[in-house]
mmCIF file of C-alpha atoms in Angstrom:
data_model
loop_
_atom_site.group_PDB
_atom_site.id
_atom_site.type_symbol
_atom_site.label_atom_id
_atom_site.label_comp_id
_atom_site.label_asym_id
_atom_site.label_seq_id
_atom_site.Cartn_x
_atom_site.Cartn_y
_atom_site.Cartn_z
ATOM 1 C CA MET M 58 0.000 0.000 0.000
ATOM 2 C CA ILE M 59 1.317 3.399 -0.953
ATOM 3 C CA TYR M 60 1.851 5.608 2.086
ATOM 4 C CA ILE M 61 3.232 9.149 1.984
ATOM 5 C CA SER M 62 5.192 9.660 5.198
ATOM 6 C CA GLU M 63 7.012 12.714 3.811
ATOM 7 C CA LYS M 64 5.478 14.972 1.200
ATOM 8 C CA SER M 65 8.892 15.454 -0.373
ATOM 9 C CA LYS M 66 8.725 11.754 -1.355
ATOM 10 C CA CYS M 67 5.711 12.186 -3.669
ATOM 11 C CA CYS M 68 5.876 13.978 -7.026
ATOM 12 C CA GLY M 69 2.106 13.794 -7.690
ATOM 13 C CA CYS M 70 2.385 11.831 -10.954
ATOM 14 C CA ALA M 71 -0.729 9.753 -10.052
ATOM 15 C CA ALA M 72 0.746 6.547 -11.505
ATOM 16 C CA CYS M 73 -0.363 4.691 -8.365
ATOM 17 C CA VAL M 74 -3.966 5.905 -8.774
ATOM 18 C CA GLN M 75 -4.125 4.695 -12.352
ATOM 19 C CA ARG M 76 -2.457 1.352 -11.618
ATOM 20 C CA CYS M 77 -4.586 0.286 -8.626
ATOM 21 C CA PRO M 78 -6.773 -2.689 -9.709
ATOM 22 C CA ARG M 79 -9.264 -1.984 -6.915
ATOM 23 C CA GLN M 80 -9.506 1.763 -7.645
ATOM 24 C CA CYS M 81 -9.051 2.452 -3.964
ATOM 25 C CA ILE M 82 -6.546 5.315 -4.351
ATOM 26 C CA SER M 83 -7.552 8.911 -5.004
ATOM 27 C CA MET M 84 -5.636 12.184 -5.182
ATOM 28 C CA LYS M 85 -6.476 14.635 -2.406
ATOM 29 C CA GLU M 86 -5.494 18.282 -2.170
ATOM 30 C CA ASP M 87 -3.426 19.408 0.820
ATOM 31 C CA CYS M 88 -3.295 22.824 2.487
ATOM 32 C CA GLN M 89 -0.766 24.094 -0.092
ATOM 33 C CA GLY M 90 -2.883 23.058 -3.062
ATOM 34 C CA PHE M 91 -0.787 20.036 -4.081
ATOM 35 C CA TYR M 92 -2.308 16.606 -4.645
ATOM 36 C CA TYR M 93 -1.234 13.393 -2.877
ATOM 37 C CA PRO M 94 -2.538 9.811 -3.048
ATOM 38 C CA VAL M 95 -4.836 8.598 -0.278
ATOM 39 C CA VAL M 96 -5.733 4.913 0.069
ATOM 40 C CA ASP M 97 -9.122 3.570 1.118
ATOM 41 C CA GLN M 98 -7.786 0.860 3.420
ATOM 42 C CA ASP M 99 -11.118 -0.970 3.518
ATOM 43 C CA LEU M 100 -10.794 -1.702 -0.210
ATOM 44 C CA CYS M 101 -7.030 -2.253 -0.404
ATOM 45 C CA VAL M 102 -5.926 -5.899 -0.863
ATOM 46 C CA GLU M 103 -2.198 -5.194 -0.395
ATOM 47 C CA CYS M 104 -1.272 -6.202 -3.948
ATOM 48 C CA HIS M 105 1.601 -3.649 -3.862
ATOM 49 C CA GLN M 106 1.087 -2.610 -7.480
ATOM 50 C CA CYS M 107 0.931 1.023 -6.364
ATOM 51 C CA GLU M 108 4.399 0.691 -4.833
ATOM 52 C CA ASP M 109 5.785 -1.109 -7.884
ATOM 53 C CA VAL M 110 4.664 1.700 -10.189
ATOM 54 C CA CYS M 111 5.952 4.603 -8.058
ATOM 55 C CA PRO M 112 8.860 6.328 -9.893
ATOM 56 C CA ILE M 113 10.346 7.634 -6.639
ATOM 57 C CA LEU M 114 10.421 4.209 -4.986
ATOM 58 C CA ASN M 115 11.813 2.699 -8.211
ATOM 59 C CA GLN M 116 14.308 5.173 -9.620
ATOM 60 C CA SER M 117 16.133 4.708 -12.897
ATOM 61 C CA ARG M 118 19.863 5.130 -13.329
ATOM 62 C CA LEU M 119 21.573 8.344 -14.389
ATOM 63 C CA GLN M 120 22.203 8.828 -18.086
ATOM 64 C CA SER M 121 23.825 11.507 -20.198
ATOM 65 C CA PRO M 122 22.330 12.674 -23.487
ATOM 66 C CA LYS M 123 23.677 11.197 -26.702
ATOM 67 C CA SER M 124 23.656 14.639 -28.287
ATOM 68 C CA VAL M 125 22.586 18.246 -27.672
ATOM 69 C CA TYR M 126 21.233 20.539 -30.392
ATOM 70 C CA ALA M 127 19.991 24.044 -31.048
ATOM 71 C CA ALA M 128 16.939 24.240 -33.318
ATOM 72 C CA TYR M 129 13.754 26.154 -33.982
ATOM 73 C CA ASN M 130 10.536 25.969 -35.986
ATOM 74 C CA HIS M 131 10.741 27.998 -39.207
ATOM 75 C CA ASN M 132 7.010 28.717 -39.077
ATOM 76 C CA GLU M 133 7.259 32.120 -37.415
ATOM 77 C CA PHE M 134 3.622 32.271 -36.348
ATOM 78 C CA ILE M 135 3.955 28.993 -34.414
ATOM 79 C CA ARG M 136 7.331 29.965 -32.968
ATOM 80 C CA LEU M 137 5.964 33.253 -31.655
ATOM 81 C CA LYS M 138 3.103 31.367 -29.991
ATOM 82 C CA SER M 139 5.546 28.888 -28.417
ATOM 83 C CA SER M 140 7.652 29.273 -25.279
ATOM 84 C CA SER M 141 10.960 29.178 -27.129
ATOM 85 C CA GLY M 142 11.716 27.624 -30.510
ATOM 86 C CA GLY M 143 8.474 25.788 -31.303
ATOM 87 C CA VAL M 144 10.117 22.382 -31.873
ATOM 88 C CA PHE M 145 7.375 20.663 -29.864
ATOM 89 C CA SER M 146 4.909 21.542 -32.637
ATOM 90 C CA LEU M 147 7.188 19.974 -35.261
ATOM 91 C CA LEU M 148 7.383 16.738 -33.291
ATOM 92 C CA ALA M 149 3.638 16.766 -32.600
ATOM 93 C CA ASN M 150 2.795 17.369 -36.256
ATOM 94 C CA LYS M 151 4.960 14.397 -37.224
ATOM 95 C CA VAL M 152 3.013 12.106 -34.876
ATOM 96 C CA LEU M 153 -0.381 13.436 -35.954
ATOM 97 C CA VAL M 154 0.424 12.970 -39.637
ATOM 98 C CA LEU M 155 0.974 9.297 -38.792
ATOM 99 C CA GLU M 156 -2.551 9.251 -37.299
ATOM 100 C CA GLY M 157 -1.101 9.262 -33.816
ATOM 101 C CA VAL M 158 -2.043 10.981 -30.549
ATOM 102 C CA VAL M 159 -0.342 13.874 -28.740
ATOM 103 C CA PHE M 160 -0.558 14.396 -24.967
ATOM 104 C CA GLY M 161 0.270 17.695 -23.311
ATOM 105 C CA ALA M 162 -0.763 20.280 -20.725
ATOM 106 C CA ARG M 163 -3.523 22.838 -21.325
ATOM 107 C CA PHE M 164 -5.606 25.309 -19.348
ATOM 108 C CA ASP M 165 -9.132 24.301 -18.360
ATOM 109 C CA GLU M 166 -12.100 26.661 -18.100
ATOM 110 C CA LYS M 167 -10.995 27.828 -14.632
ATOM 111 C CA TRP M 168 -7.380 28.410 -15.709
ATOM 112 C CA ASN M 169 -6.088 25.395 -13.855
ATOM 113 C CA VAL M 170 -3.711 23.172 -15.844
ATOM 114 C CA VAL M 171 -4.747 19.651 -16.845
ATOM 115 C CA HIS M 172 -3.191 16.963 -19.011
ATOM 116 C CA ASP M 173 -5.113 16.036 -22.130
ATOM 117 C CA TYR M 174 -4.638 14.613 -25.614
ATOM 118 C CA THR M 175 -5.479 15.537 -29.168
ATOM 119 C CA GLU M 176 -5.704 13.695 -32.466
ATOM 120 C CA SER M 177 -6.000 16.919 -34.469
ATOM 121 C CA VAL M 178 -3.441 19.530 -35.545
ATOM 122 C CA ASP M 179 -6.135 22.166 -34.998
ATOM 123 C CA ASN M 180 -6.004 21.584 -31.229
ATOM 124 C CA LEU M 181 -2.229 21.705 -30.809
ATOM 125 C CA TYR M 182 -2.384 25.391 -29.882
ATOM 126 C CA ARG M 183 -3.797 24.347 -26.490
ATOM 127 C CA PHE M 184 -0.503 22.640 -25.622
ATOM 128 C CA ARG M 185 1.838 25.391 -26.821
ATOM 129 C CA GLY M 186 3.425 27.818 -24.421
ATOM 130 C CA SER M 187 4.718 27.427 -20.870
ATOM 131 C CA LYS M 188 2.245 26.836 -18.076
ATOM 132 C CA TYR M 189 3.989 27.323 -14.767
ATOM 133 C CA LEU M 190 1.841 24.860 -12.835
ATOM 134 C CA GLN M 191 1.744 21.112 -12.285
ATOM 135 C CA SER M 192 -0.894 19.677 -14.588
ATOM 136 C CA GLU M 193 -3.507 17.341 -13.163
ATOM 137 C CA ILE M 194 -2.592 14.130 -14.971
ATOM 138 C CA ARG M 195 -6.034 12.501 -14.522
ATOM 139 C CA ASN M 196 -6.200 9.165 -16.453
ATOM 140 C CA CYS M 197 -3.761 10.084 -19.222
ATOM 141 C CA PHE M 198 -1.399 7.162 -18.474
ATOM 142 C CA VAL M 199 -4.275 4.724 -18.967
ATOM 143 C CA LEU M 200 -5.288 6.439 -22.206
ATOM 144 C CA ALA M 201 -1.727 6.493 -23.528
ATOM 145 C CA LYS M 202 -1.409 2.751 -22.907
ATOM 146 C CA HIS M 203 -4.716 2.157 -24.663
ATOM 147 C CA PHE M 204 -3.536 4.000 -27.794
ATOM 148 C CA LEU M 205 -0.157 2.255 -27.753
ATOM 149 C CA ASP M 206 -1.751 -1.180 -27.389
ATOM 150 C CA ASP M 207 -3.854 -0.275 -30.439
ATOM 151 C CA LYS M 208 -0.549 0.162 -32.337
ATOM 152 C CA ARG M 209 -0.893 3.931 -32.657
ATOM 153 C CA TYR M 210 1.907 6.485 -32.403
ATOM 154 C CA VAL M 211 1.892 8.503 -29.176
ATOM 155 C CA LEU M 212 3.826 11.617 -28.218
ATOM 156 C CA PHE M 213 3.632 12.255 -24.485
ATOM 157 C CA SER M 214 5.034 15.549 -23.208
ATOM 158 C CA GLY M 215 5.328 16.493 -19.552
ATOM 159 C CA THR M 216 7.571 17.248 -16.607
ATOM 160 C CA PRO M 217 10.373 14.805 -15.653
ATOM 161 C CA CYS M 218 8.303 13.228 -12.866
ATOM 162 C CA GLN M 219 5.336 12.713 -15.197
ATOM 163 C CA ILE M 220 7.551 11.084 -17.830
ATOM 164 C CA ALA M 221 9.107 8.819 -15.182
ATOM 165 C CA GLY M 222 5.651 7.956 -13.835
ATOM 166 C CA LEU M 223 4.403 6.982 -17.300
ATOM 167 C CA ARG M 224 7.511 4.857 -17.877
ATOM 168 C CA ARG M 225 6.852 2.921 -14.665
ATOM 169 C CA PHE M 226 3.159 2.620 -15.460
ATOM 170 C CA LEU M 227 3.772 1.159 -18.922
ATOM 171 C CA ASN M 228 6.602 -1.092 -17.671
ATOM 172 C CA LYS M 229 7.744 -1.840 -21.228
ATOM 173 C CA ASP M 230 9.191 -0.099 -24.254
ATOM 174 C CA TYR M 231 6.968 0.888 -27.153
ATOM 175 C CA GLU M 232 8.600 1.687 -30.463
ATOM 176 C CA LYS M 233 5.745 4.060 -31.334
ATOM 177 C CA LEU M 234 6.034 6.069 -28.106
ATOM 178 C CA LEU M 235 7.973 9.350 -28.083
ATOM 179 C CA LEU M 236 8.598 10.862 -24.647
ATOM 180 C CA VAL M 237 9.259 14.597 -24.703
ATOM 181 C CA GLN M 238 10.213 16.209 -21.419
ATOM 182 C CA VAL M 239 10.275 19.896 -20.559
ATOM 183 C CA ALA M 240 13.249 21.195 -18.605
ATOM 184 C CA CYS M 241 11.681 21.830 -15.219
ATOM 185 C CA HIS M 242 12.559 24.448 -12.622
ATOM 186 C CA GLY M 243 9.834 23.059 -10.345
ATOM 187 C CA VAL M 244 6.049 23.248 -10.196
ATOM 188 C CA PRO M 245 4.320 25.978 -8.156
ATOM 189 C CA SER M 246 1.204 25.642 -6.043
ATOM 190 C CA PRO M 247 -2.156 25.691 -7.877
ATOM 191 C CA LEU M 248 -3.666 27.200 -4.728
ATOM 192 C CA VAL M 249 -1.293 30.183 -4.902
ATOM 193 C CA TRP M 250 -2.062 30.530 -8.616
ATOM 194 C CA GLN M 251 -5.824 30.620 -8.037
ATOM 195 C CA SER M 252 -5.412 33.176 -5.262
ATOM 196 C CA TYR M 253 -3.350 35.337 -7.613
ATOM 197 C CA LEU M 254 -5.965 34.949 -10.365
ATOM 198 C CA LYS M 255 -8.693 36.247 -8.065
ATOM 199 C CA GLN M 256 -6.650 39.416 -7.732
ATOM 200 C CA ARG M 257 -6.346 39.793 -11.488
ATOM 201 C CA ILE M 258 -10.063 39.140 -12.088
ATOM 202 C CA TYR M 259 -11.078 41.482 -9.269
ATOM 203 C CA LYS M 260 -9.061 44.302 -10.820
ATOM 204 C CA ARG M 261 -10.015 43.891 -14.472
ATOM 205 C CA GLY M 262 -12.833 41.376 -14.948
ATOM 206 C CA GLY M 263 -13.149 38.034 -16.761
ATOM 207 C CA ILE M 264 -10.076 36.489 -18.414
ATOM 208 C CA SER M 265 -10.269 35.140 -21.974
ATOM 209 C CA ASP M 266 -6.637 34.045 -22.419
ATOM 210 C CA ILE M 267 -3.328 33.848 -20.550
ATOM 211 C CA SER M 268 0.226 33.677 -21.871
ATOM 212 C CA PHE M 269 3.204 33.278 -19.552
ATOM 213 C CA ARG M 270 5.556 33.844 -22.472
ATOM 214 C CA ASP M 271 4.182 36.585 -24.688
ATOM 215 C CA LYS M 272 6.851 37.600 -27.233
ATOM 216 C CA ALA M 273 5.281 40.811 -28.520
ATOM 217 C CA LYS M 274 8.356 42.713 -27.287
ATOM 218 C CA GLY M 275 10.836 39.937 -27.983
ATOM 219 C CA TRP M 276 11.749 36.550 -26.549
ATOM 220 C CA ASN M 277 14.491 37.915 -24.287
ATOM 221 C CA ASN M 278 12.032 40.358 -22.784
ATOM 222 C CA TYR M 279 8.999 38.076 -22.639
ATOM 223 C CA ARG M 280 5.935 39.250 -20.776
ATOM 224 C CA VAL M 281 3.060 37.723 -18.841
ATOM 225 C CA LEU M 282 -0.076 38.574 -20.801
ATOM 226 C CA PHE M 283 -3.679 38.536 -19.614
ATOM 227 C CA GLU M 284 -6.361 38.984 -22.242
ATOM 228 C CA TYR M 285 -9.643 40.142 -20.757
ATOM 229 C CA ILE M 286 -13.098 40.328 -22.242
ATOM 230 C CA LYS M 287 -12.420 44.045 -22.475
ATOM 231 C CA GLY M 288 -8.789 44.807 -23.296
ATOM 232 C CA GLU M 289 -5.520 43.213 -22.181
ATOM 233 C CA TYR M 290 -2.746 43.708 -19.672
ATOM 234 C CA SER M 291 0.877 42.580 -19.778
ATOM 235 C CA GLU M 292 3.991 43.098 -17.707
ATOM 236 C CA ARG M 293 7.589 41.932 -17.825
ATOM 237 C CA PHE M 294 8.020 38.527 -16.238
ATOM 238 C CA ILE M 295 10.362 39.989 -13.625
ATOM 239 C CA ASP M 296 7.638 42.476 -12.643
ATOM 240 C CA ASN M 297 4.855 39.901 -12.403
ATOM 241 C CA PRO M 298 4.296 38.989 -8.716
ATOM 242 C CA PHE M 299 3.362 35.353 -9.409
ATOM 243 C CA MET M 300 6.463 34.799 -11.561
ATOM 244 C CA ARG M 301 8.696 36.503 -9.004
ATOM 245 C CA GLY M 302 7.523 34.179 -6.276
ATOM 246 C CA TYR M 303 7.915 31.183 -8.574
ATOM 247 C CA LEU M 304 11.436 32.091 -9.699
ATOM 248 C CA ASN M 305 12.419 32.727 -6.088
ATOM 249 C CA ASP M 306 11.195 29.177 -5.259
ATOM 250 C CA PHE M 307 8.710 30.194 -2.549
ATOM 251 C CA TYR M 308 5.820 27.913 -3.447
ATOM 252 C CA LEU M 309 7.160 24.885 -5.283
ATOM 253 C CA ARG M 310 5.984 21.342 -4.604
ATOM 254 C CA PRO M 311 8.049 19.863 -1.714
ATOM 255 C CA SER M 312 9.453 17.100 -3.967
ATOM 256 C CA CYS M 313 10.883 19.731 -6.334
ATOM 257 C CA TYR M 314 13.499 20.803 -3.791
ATOM 258 C CA GLY M 315 14.956 17.292 -3.947
ATOM 259 C CA CYS M 316 13.872 16.138 -7.410
ATOM 260 C CA VAL M 317 15.148 12.621 -8.126
ATOM 261 C CA PHE M 318 14.557 12.805 -11.876
ATOM 262 C CA LYS M 319 17.497 15.002 -12.841
ATOM 263 C CA SER M 320 20.363 13.911 -15.087
ATOM 264 C CA GLY M 321 18.315 11.784 -17.447
ATOM 265 C CA LYS M 322 16.666 9.628 -14.791
ATOM 266 C CA SER M 323 13.195 10.174 -16.242
ATOM 267 C CA ARG M 324 14.257 8.128 -19.310
ATOM 268 C CA CYS M 325 12.769 10.510 -21.842
ATOM 269 C CA ASP M 326 13.679 10.515 -25.527
ATOM 270 C CA ILE M 327 14.079 14.287 -25.843
ATOM 271 C CA MET M 328 14.267 17.063 -23.274
ATOM 272 C CA MET M 329 13.334 20.556 -24.450
ATOM 273 C CA ALA M 330 14.758 23.709 -22.866
ATOM 274 C CA ASP M 331 15.210 27.405 -23.659
ATOM 275 C CA PHE M 332 18.497 28.313 -25.320
ATOM 276 C CA TRP M 333 19.182 31.513 -23.411
ATOM 277 C CA GLY M 334 22.389 33.141 -24.578
ATOM 278 C CA VAL M 335 22.216 31.537 -28.011
ATOM 279 C CA GLU M 336 23.933 34.609 -29.435
ATOM 280 C CA SER M 337 27.192 33.561 -27.742
ATOM 281 C CA PHE M 338 27.179 30.203 -29.549
ATOM 282 C CA PHE M 339 25.253 30.715 -32.789
ATOM 283 C CA PRO M 340 24.825 34.432 -33.572
ATOM 284 C CA ASP M 341 22.967 33.607 -36.784
ATOM 285 C CA LEU M 342 20.141 32.040 -34.749
ATOM 286 C CA ASN M 343 19.707 35.108 -32.565
ATOM 287 C CA ASP M 344 16.586 36.810 -33.936
ATOM 288 C CA ASP M 345 14.908 37.265 -30.501
ATOM 289 C CA LYS M 346 12.030 34.946 -31.430
ATOM 290 C CA GLY M 347 13.114 31.869 -29.474
ATOM 291 C CA VAL M 348 15.432 28.880 -29.854
ATOM 292 C CA ASN M 349 15.157 25.412 -28.331
ATOM 293 C CA LEU M 350 18.032 23.644 -26.613
ATOM 294 C CA LEU M 351 17.373 19.927 -27.171
ATOM 295 C CA PHE M 352 18.907 17.113 -25.133
ATOM 296 C CA VAL M 353 18.503 13.822 -27.002
ATOM 297 C CA TYR M 354 18.813 10.632 -24.948
ATOM 298 C CA THR M 355 17.812 7.871 -27.386
ATOM 299 C CA GLU M 356 18.420 6.832 -30.970
ATOM 300 C CA LYS M 357 14.666 7.155 -31.518
ATOM 301 C CA GLY M 358 14.774 10.771 -30.355
ATOM 302 C CA ASP M 359 17.729 11.506 -32.641
ATOM 303 C CA ARG M 360 15.994 9.924 -35.611
ATOM 304 C CA VAL M 361 12.676 11.746 -35.157
ATOM 305 C CA LEU M 362 14.356 15.082 -34.517
ATOM 306 C CA SER M 363 16.436 14.784 -37.703
ATOM 307 C CA GLU M 364 13.222 14.072 -39.624
ATOM 308 C CA VAL M 365 11.381 17.197 -38.460
ATOM 309 C CA CYS M 366 14.213 19.746 -38.144
ATOM 310 C CA SER M 367 15.903 20.593 -41.423
ATOM 311 C CA ARG M 368 18.613 22.684 -39.763
ATOM 312 C CA ILE M 369 19.956 21.810 -36.337
ATOM 313 C CA LYS M 370 23.251 22.722 -34.738
ATOM 314 C CA ARG M 371 25.165 20.557 -32.307
ATOM 315 C CA ILE M 372 26.482 21.981 -29.043
ATOM 316 C CA ASN M 373 28.844 20.489 -26.476
ATOM 317 C CA TYR M 374 27.046 18.911 -23.509
ATOM 318 C CA ASP M 375 29.280 20.523 -20.877
ATOM 319 C CA ALA M 376 28.632 23.943 -22.405
ATOM 320 C CA SER M 377 24.890 23.293 -22.382
ATOM 321 C CA LEU M 378 24.924 22.644 -18.618
ATOM 322 C CA ALA M 379 25.908 26.257 -18.043
ATOM 323 C CA ILE M 380 22.815 27.338 -20.004
ATOM 324 C CA THR M 381 20.298 25.008 -18.342
ATOM 325 C CA SER M 382 21.511 24.132 -14.859
ATOM 326 C CA SER M 383 18.123 22.593 -14.002
ATOM 327 C CA ILE M 384 19.080 19.499 -15.996
ATOM 328 C CA ASP M 385 21.161 18.195 -13.085
ATOM 329 C CA LYS M 386 20.767 20.651 -10.197
ATOM 330 C CA ASN M 387 17.849 21.073 -7.803
ATOM 331 C CA VAL M 388 16.469 24.365 -6.601
ATOM 332 C CA ILE M 389 17.128 25.180 -2.943
ATOM 333 C CA LYS M 390 14.265 25.766 -0.549
ATOM 334 C CA PRO M 391 14.458 29.463 0.425
ATOM 335 C CA PRO M 392 15.082 30.321 4.084
ATOM 336 C CA HIS M 393 11.802 32.272 4.238
ATOM 337 C CA TYR M 394 9.707 29.389 2.874
ATOM 338 C CA ASP M 395 7.738 28.843 6.093
ATOM 339 C CA TRP M 396 7.296 32.579 6.531
ATOM 340 C CA TYR M 397 5.767 32.798 3.064
ATOM 341 C CA TRP M 398 3.189 30.103 3.758
ATOM 342 C CA LYS M 399 2.189 31.640 7.082
ATOM 343 C CA LYS M 400 1.579 34.931 5.304
ATOM 344 C CA PHE M 401 -0.300 33.260 2.470
ATOM 345 C CA ASN M 402 -2.549 31.219 4.767
ATOM 346 C CA LYS M 403 -3.413 34.356 6.693
ATOM 347 C CA TYR M 404 -3.839 36.910 3.919
ATOM 348 C CA GLY M 405 -3.821 35.153 0.549
ATOM 349 C CA PHE M 406 -1.710 36.229 -2.415
ATOM 350 C CA CYS M 407 -3.130 39.738 -2.748
ATOM 351 C CA SER M 408 -1.846 41.069 0.543
ATOM 352 C CA PHE M 409 1.842 41.522 -0.214
ATOM 353 C CA GLU M 410 4.492 41.720 -2.906
ATOM 354 C CA MET M 411 7.833 39.960 -3.091
ATOM 355 C CA LYS M 412 11.014 41.384 -4.558
ATOM 356 C CA PRO M 413 13.377 39.418 -6.804
ATOM 357 C CA SER M 414 16.543 38.149 -5.133
ATOM 358 C CA LEU M 415 19.574 40.444 -5.125
ATOM 359 C CA THR M 416 21.269 38.198 -7.715
ATOM 360 C CA ASN M 417 18.280 38.406 -10.033
ATOM 361 C CA ARG M 418 18.032 42.159 -9.616
ATOM 362 C CA ILE M 419 21.712 42.588 -10.545
ATOM 363 C CA LEU M 420 21.380 40.282 -13.565
ATOM 364 C CA ASN M 421 18.237 42.035 -14.744
ATOM 365 C CA ARG M 422 19.901 45.431 -14.360
ATOM 366 C CA LEU M 423 22.924 44.300 -16.391
ATOM 367 C CA LYS M 424 20.618 42.874 -19.044
ATOM 368 C CA SER M 425 18.695 46.146 -19.219
ATOM 369 C CA LEU M 426 21.924 48.153 -19.619
ATOM 370 C CA ALA M 427 23.134 45.788 -22.352
ATOM 371 C CA CYS M 428 19.883 46.157 -24.283
ATOM 372 C CA SER M 429 19.960 49.939 -24.074
ATOM 373 C CA SER M 430 23.579 50.293 -25.181
#
């Protein structure tokens, strides 16, 4: 029987819920807004399948990528609607052309993030763009297995813990499965997000769309955009209070501070990241519209990527670690973590602002001076 003695030992992938043959496990929200499995002990028969499928209890070995590339989608409309280079859409299109299925994260009608799938190119826009929340995985592992057993191609994108959870759930390799992982800083609390949203709605009314990575003023100066029924509002990501708290690690899931899926342990095929500082490596790619940094772990990933990207550039793995440290390093729980949650539980998100760390303020100031020179 799965039992969560420490919340840092559960990533919320819900593999145990979907594996249980008695359906006696459900995900319950805690006081921080994160979901954890709870077992109905009256129904449990101690089959231990929930433990066998847990990716934290059954961790994979470390692995280094076979290759690292820089690439982007040459469809400028799609790239501008994507978080960075738009390569996800190229991979997804490839699978859909083969009459496959694509899984990804989208907003629901209440602006929470849920995992879902599509069989149509017309619905891919729902999965584009960063969503700085942990998606509710629901029964997507079960559905993915169903499609794979029907001999269909499946692309499954998600965070490292979700990819690792699906791997354990499937418990076998499928040639028609492509696992695409996003480089993950950590997932913030949905409860904090909803509290922040209430502030935004209170000030300006109903929301019709949200973009965490609006590129209207360039990729390097991306903005958080809220589209309302009447008008829109955007601000630099470093000025947005929700993003500041997220980037300062105040309300991440407890397991994120000790993530066990770094350094290739999720066993994905491709990991997608932002290629910040691309101008230092490939100046010809620097058009301020976004470039993907792609870590390829399998021959399958290499093959598919070469089929969809006509021009890709290889980069040294050690150099890439300096660009995306989250590939093998965990975030550190801030010293004021408990203070934050006491304030939040008492006042909610609207009651106070948080400033970026001194390091971030210095970096942002230097970046601003560089752009103005």
